[in-house]
Coordinates of C-alpha atoms and ligand atoms in Angstrom, one line a residue:
X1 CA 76.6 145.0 141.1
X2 CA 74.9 146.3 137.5
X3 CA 78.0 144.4 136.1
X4 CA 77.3 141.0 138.0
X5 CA 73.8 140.8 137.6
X6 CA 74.3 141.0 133.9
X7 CA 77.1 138.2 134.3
X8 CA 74.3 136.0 135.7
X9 CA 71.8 137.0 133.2
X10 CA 73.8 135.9 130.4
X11 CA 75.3 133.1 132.0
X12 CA 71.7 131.7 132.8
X13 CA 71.0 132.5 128.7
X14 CA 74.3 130.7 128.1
X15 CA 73.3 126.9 130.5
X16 CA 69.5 127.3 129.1
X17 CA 70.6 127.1 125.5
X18 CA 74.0 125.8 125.6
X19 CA 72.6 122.5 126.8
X20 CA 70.5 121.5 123.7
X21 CA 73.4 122.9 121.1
X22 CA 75.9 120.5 123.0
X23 CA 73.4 118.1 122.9
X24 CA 73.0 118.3 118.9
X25 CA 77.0 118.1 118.3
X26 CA 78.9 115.5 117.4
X27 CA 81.7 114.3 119.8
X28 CA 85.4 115.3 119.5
X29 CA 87.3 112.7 117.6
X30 CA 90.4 112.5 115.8
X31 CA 91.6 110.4 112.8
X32 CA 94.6 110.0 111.0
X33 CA 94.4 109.0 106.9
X34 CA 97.2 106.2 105.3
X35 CA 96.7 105.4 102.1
X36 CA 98.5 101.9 100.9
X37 CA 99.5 100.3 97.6
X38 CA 101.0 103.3 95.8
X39 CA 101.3 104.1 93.3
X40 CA 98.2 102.3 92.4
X41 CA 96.6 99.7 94.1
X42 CA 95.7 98.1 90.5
X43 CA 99.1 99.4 88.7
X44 CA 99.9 96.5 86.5
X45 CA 96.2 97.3 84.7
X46 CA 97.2 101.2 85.2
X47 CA 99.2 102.9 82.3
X48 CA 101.9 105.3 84.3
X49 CA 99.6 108.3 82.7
X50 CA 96.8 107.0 84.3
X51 CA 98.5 106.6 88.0
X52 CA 99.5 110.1 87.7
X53 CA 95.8 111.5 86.7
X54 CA 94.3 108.9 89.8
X55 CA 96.9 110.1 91.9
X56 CA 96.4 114.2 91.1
X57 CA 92.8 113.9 91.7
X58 CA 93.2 112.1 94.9
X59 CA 95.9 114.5 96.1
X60 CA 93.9 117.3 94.8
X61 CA 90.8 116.7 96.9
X62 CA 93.0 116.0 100.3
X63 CA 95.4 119.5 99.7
X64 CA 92.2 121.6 99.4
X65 CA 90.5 120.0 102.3
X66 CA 93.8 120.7 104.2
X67 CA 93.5 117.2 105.1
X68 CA 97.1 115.7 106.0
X69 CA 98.1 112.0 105.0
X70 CA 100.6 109.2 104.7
X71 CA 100.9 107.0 101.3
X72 CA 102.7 103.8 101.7
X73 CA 104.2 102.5 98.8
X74 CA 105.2 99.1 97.2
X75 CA 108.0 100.1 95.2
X76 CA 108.0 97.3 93.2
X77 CA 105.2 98.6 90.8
X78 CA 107.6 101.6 89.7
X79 CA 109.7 98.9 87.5
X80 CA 107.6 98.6 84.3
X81 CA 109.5 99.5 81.2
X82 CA 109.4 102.7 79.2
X83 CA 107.0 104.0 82.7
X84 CA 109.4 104.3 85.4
X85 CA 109.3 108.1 85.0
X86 CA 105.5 108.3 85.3
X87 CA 105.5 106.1 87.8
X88 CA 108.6 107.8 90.0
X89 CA 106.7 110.9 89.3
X90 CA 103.0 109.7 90.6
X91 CA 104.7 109.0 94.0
X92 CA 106.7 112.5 94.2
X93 CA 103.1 114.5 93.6
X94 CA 102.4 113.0 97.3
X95 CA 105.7 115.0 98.3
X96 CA 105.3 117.9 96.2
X97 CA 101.7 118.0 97.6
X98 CA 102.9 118.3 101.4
X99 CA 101.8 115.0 102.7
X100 CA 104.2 111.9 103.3
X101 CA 105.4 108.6 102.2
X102 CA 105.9 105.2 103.9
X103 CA 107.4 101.6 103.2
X104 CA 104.9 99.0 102.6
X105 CA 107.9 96.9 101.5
X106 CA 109.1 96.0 98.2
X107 CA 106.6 93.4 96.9
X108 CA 104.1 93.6 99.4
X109 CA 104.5 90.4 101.1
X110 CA 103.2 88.7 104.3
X111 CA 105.2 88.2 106.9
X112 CA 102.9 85.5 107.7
X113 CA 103.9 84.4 104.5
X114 CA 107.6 84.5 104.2
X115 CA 110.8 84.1 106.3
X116 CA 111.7 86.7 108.3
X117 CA 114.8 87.8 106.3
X118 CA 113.3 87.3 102.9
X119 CA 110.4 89.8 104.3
X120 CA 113.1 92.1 106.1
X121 CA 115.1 92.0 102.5
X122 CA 111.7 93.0 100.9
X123 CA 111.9 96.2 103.7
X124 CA 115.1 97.4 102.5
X125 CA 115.0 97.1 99.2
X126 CA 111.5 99.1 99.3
X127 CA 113.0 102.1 100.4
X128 CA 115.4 102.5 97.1
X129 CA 113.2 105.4 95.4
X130 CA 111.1 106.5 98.2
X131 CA 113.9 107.6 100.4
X132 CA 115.8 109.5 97.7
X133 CA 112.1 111.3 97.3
X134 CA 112.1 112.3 101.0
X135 CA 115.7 113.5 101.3
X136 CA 114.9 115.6 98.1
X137 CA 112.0 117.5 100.0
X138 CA 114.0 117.7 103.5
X139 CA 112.6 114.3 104.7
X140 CA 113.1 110.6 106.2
X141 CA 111.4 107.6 105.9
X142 CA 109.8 107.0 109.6
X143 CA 106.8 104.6 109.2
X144 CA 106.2 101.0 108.0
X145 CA 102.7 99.5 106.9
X146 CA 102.7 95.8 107.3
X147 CA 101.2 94.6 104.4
X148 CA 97.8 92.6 104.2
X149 CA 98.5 93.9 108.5
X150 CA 99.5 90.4 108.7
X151 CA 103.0 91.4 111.7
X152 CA 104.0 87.6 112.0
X153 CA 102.7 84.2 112.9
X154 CA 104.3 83.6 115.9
X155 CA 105.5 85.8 118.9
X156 CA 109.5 85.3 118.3
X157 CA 109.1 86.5 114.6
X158 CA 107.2 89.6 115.1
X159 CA 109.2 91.0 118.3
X160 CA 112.2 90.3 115.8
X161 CA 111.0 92.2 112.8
X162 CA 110.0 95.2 115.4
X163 CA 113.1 95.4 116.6
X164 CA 114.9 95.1 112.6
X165 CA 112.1 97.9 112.2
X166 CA 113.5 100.4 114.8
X167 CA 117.2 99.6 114.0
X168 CA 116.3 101.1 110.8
X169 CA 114.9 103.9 111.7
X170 CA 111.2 102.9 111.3
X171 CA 108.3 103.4 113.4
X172 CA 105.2 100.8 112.9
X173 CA 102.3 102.7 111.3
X174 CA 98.9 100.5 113.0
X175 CA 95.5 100.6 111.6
X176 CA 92.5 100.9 114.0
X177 CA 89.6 101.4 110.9
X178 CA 89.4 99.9 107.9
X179 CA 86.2 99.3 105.7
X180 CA 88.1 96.9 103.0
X181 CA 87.8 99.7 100.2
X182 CA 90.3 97.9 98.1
X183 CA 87.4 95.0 97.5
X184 CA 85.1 97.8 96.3
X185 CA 87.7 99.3 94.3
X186 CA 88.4 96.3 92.3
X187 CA 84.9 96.3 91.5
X188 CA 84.4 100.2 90.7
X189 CA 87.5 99.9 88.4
X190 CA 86.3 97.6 85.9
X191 CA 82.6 99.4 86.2
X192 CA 84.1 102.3 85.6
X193 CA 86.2 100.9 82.6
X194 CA 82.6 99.6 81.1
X195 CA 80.9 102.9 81.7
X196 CA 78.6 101.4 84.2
X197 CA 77.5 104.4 85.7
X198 CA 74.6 103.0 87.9
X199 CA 76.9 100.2 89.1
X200 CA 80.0 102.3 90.2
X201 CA 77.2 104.5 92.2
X202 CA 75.8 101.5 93.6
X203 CA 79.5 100.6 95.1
X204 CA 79.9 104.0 96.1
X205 CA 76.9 103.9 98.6
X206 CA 77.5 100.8 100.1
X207 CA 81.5 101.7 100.5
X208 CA 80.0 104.8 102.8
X209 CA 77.3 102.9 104.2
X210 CA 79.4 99.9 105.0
X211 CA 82.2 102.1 106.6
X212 CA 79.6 103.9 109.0
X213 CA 79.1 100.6 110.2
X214 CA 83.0 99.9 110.9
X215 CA 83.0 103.1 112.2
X216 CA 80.1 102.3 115.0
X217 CA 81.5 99.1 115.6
X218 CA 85.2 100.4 116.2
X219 CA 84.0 103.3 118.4
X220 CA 82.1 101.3 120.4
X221 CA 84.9 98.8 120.9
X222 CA 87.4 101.9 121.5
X223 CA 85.1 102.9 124.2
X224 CA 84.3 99.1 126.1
X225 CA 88.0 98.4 125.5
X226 CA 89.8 101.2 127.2
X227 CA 87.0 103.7 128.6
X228 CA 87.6 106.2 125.3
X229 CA 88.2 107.0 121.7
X230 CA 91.9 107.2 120.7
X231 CA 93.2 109.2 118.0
X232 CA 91.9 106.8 115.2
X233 CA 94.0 106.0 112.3
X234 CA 91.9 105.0 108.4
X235 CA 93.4 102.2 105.8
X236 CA 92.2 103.1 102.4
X237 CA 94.1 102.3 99.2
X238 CA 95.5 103.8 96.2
X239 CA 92.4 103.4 93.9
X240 CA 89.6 105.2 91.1
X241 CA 86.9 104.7 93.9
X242 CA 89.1 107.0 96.7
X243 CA 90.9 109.1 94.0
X244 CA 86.6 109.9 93.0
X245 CA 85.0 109.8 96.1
X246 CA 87.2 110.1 99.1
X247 CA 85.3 113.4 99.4
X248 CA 82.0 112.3 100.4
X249 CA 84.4 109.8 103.1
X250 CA 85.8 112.6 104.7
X251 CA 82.1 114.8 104.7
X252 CA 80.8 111.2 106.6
X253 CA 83.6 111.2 108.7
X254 CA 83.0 115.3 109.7
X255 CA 79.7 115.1 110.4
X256 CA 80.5 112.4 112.9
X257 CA 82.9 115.2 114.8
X258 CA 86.2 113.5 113.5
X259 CA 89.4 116.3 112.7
X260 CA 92.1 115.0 110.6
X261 CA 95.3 114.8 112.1
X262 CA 98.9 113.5 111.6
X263 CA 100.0 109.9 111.8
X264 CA 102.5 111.3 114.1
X265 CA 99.5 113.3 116.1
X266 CA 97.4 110.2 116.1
X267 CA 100.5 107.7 117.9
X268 CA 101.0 110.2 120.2
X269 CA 97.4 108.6 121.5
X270 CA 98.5 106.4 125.0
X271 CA 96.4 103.3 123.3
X272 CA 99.5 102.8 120.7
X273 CA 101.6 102.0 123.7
X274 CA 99.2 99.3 125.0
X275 CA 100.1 95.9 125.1
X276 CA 99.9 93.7 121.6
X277 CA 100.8 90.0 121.8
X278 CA 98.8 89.6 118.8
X279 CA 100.0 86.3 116.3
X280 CA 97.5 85.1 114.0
X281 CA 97.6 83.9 110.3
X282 CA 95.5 86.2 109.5
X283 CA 96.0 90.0 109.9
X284 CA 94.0 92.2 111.8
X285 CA 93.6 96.0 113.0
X286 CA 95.3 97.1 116.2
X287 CA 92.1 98.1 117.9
X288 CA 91.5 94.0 117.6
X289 CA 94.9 93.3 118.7
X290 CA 94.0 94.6 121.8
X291 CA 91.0 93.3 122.2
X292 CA 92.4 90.0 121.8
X293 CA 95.8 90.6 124.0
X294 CA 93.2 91.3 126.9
X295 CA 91.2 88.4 126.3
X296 CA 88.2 89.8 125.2
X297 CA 88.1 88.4 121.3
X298 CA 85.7 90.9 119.3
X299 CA 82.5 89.3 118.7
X300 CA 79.8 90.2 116.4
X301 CA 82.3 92.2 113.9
X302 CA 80.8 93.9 111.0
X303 CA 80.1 91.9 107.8
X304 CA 80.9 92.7 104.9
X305 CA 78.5 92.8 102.1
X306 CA 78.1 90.0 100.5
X307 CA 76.9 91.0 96.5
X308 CA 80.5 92.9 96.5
X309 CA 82.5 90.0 97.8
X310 CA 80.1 88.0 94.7
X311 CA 80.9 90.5 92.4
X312 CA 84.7 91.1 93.2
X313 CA 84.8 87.1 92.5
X314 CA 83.5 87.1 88.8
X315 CA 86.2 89.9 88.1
X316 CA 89.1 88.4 86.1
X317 CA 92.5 87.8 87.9
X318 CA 95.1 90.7 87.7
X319 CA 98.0 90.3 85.3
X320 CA 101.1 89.1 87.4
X321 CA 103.7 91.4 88.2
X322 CA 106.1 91.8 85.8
X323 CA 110.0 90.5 86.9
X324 CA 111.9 92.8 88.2
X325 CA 115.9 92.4 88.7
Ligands
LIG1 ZN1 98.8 96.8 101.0

């Protein structure tokens, strides 16, 4: 009896302050990180020694935090003379690190933009380097990042590059967040080239304020769209600004009760079976996709800010890439 009335003591002590601890802590989430563009999102400005220092910090700051991550590479920007090694060699660190790579094809085209076998010609010949990579650490390429997101402009054409994608072996990595770091990136590169400390801070805070809004907006969607959050999954880029800061990005995304988990954890999430007759010129995140599939377009979606979108304007075009045969 001693033995039960102490149960019930404690368990009283337990609901009386449990209730206001619970109260204070963020919800469970889950989020899975891809990062695109690799080597470098800016590699034709990029010596291949700077790539690899970019990528080492990046990669250094995501081992330690035990965070795990995809990279999806265009393999395209390995080909510049007398830097092929540096370049190769930037894209094994994400291997020799533990985390993965994917195809974003060859030369990062549209498939909004290009015929279907031109684009699935792009797919094969991205996974030259990259696959020889994986089989050397025990591994295959699984996932594809459409580039620019853009999956087809009409119905016919997408179903028929899903289906090229799983003859080959390839499951489609989606994107359900993405705060458009590689506009502030541009940006923070060439402040960080001049020095301009007070600028590149600037960028930094409105990158983390602008992605807590995506991340409200997105949530909330998540939830008025199919009653929960899924397993999220994060589009950042191969850039200075994440290789610097991604983490003060990942103590945001913490504090707001999100673990990091696999891409392959994060699909396992029932909402990346749901149906997606998304066609559009322009390409959108999955959370959108089936938004739109169910009729309910998303309204009031976050804006971007519009002095970065100025500034990214004034910068001067990159150099074009260099042919490759
Ligand atoms: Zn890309």
């Amino acid at each position: 009896m001693r033995f039960g009335q102490f149960s019930l003591f404690f368990i009283t002590l337990f609901s009386v302050f449990s209730f206001p601890l619970s109260a204070q802590n963020p919800p469970q989430r889950a989020i899975a990180i891809t990062i695109d563009d690799l080597p470098a999102a800016n590699a034709n400005r990029m010596t291949g020694a700077e790539i690899v220092e970019m990528t080492t910090k990046l990669l250094a700051t995501l081992r330690d935090q035990k965070v795990p991550a995809v990279g999806f590479a265009n393999e395209r920007k390995l080909y510049r003379l007398g830097e092929v090694d540096d370049r190769i060699k930037a894209l094994n660190l994400w291997l020799d690190n533990g985390f993965e790579l994917g195809n974003h094809t060859f030369s990062h085209f549209s498939l909004n933009r290009v015929t279907l076998p031109a684009w699935e010609d792009d797919v094969i010949r991205g996974e030259t380097v990259t696959k020889i990579l994986l089989a050397q650490h025990g591994m295959k390429m699984r996932y594809l990042r459409h580039p620019y997101l853009d999956t087809g402009r009409d119905l016919q054409t997408r179903r028929q590059a899903e289906a090229f994608l799983v003859s080959r072996g390839y499951r489609i990595a989606p994107v359900t967040m993405d705060a458009w770091d590689w506009m502030y990136a541009g940006v923070y590169e060439d402040a960080r080239k001049r020095g301009d400390l007070a600028l590149q801070q600037q960028l930094v805070s409105s990158y983390l304020s602008y992605t807590g809004t995506v991340l409200d907006y997105y949530e909330k969607l998540s939830k008025d769209l199919m009653g929960y959050e899924p397993k999220q999954i994060l589009l950042l880029h191969g850039n200075w600004l994440e290789a610097e800061h991604i983490g003060e990005l990942l103590e945001q995304l913490r504090k707001r009760g999100y673990q990091f988990v696999t891409l392959q954890d994060a699909l396992s999430d029932a909402a990346y079976s749901m149906p997606d007759d998304y066609i559009g010129e322009e390409g959108t995140n999955w959370l959108d996709h089936w938004a739109i599939t169910r009729g309910h377009p998303p309204l009031n979606t976050p804006v971007f800010p519009q002095w970065v979108l100025d500034r990214a304007n004034t910068l001067p075009k990159p150099p074009p890439d260099p042919p490759v045969f």
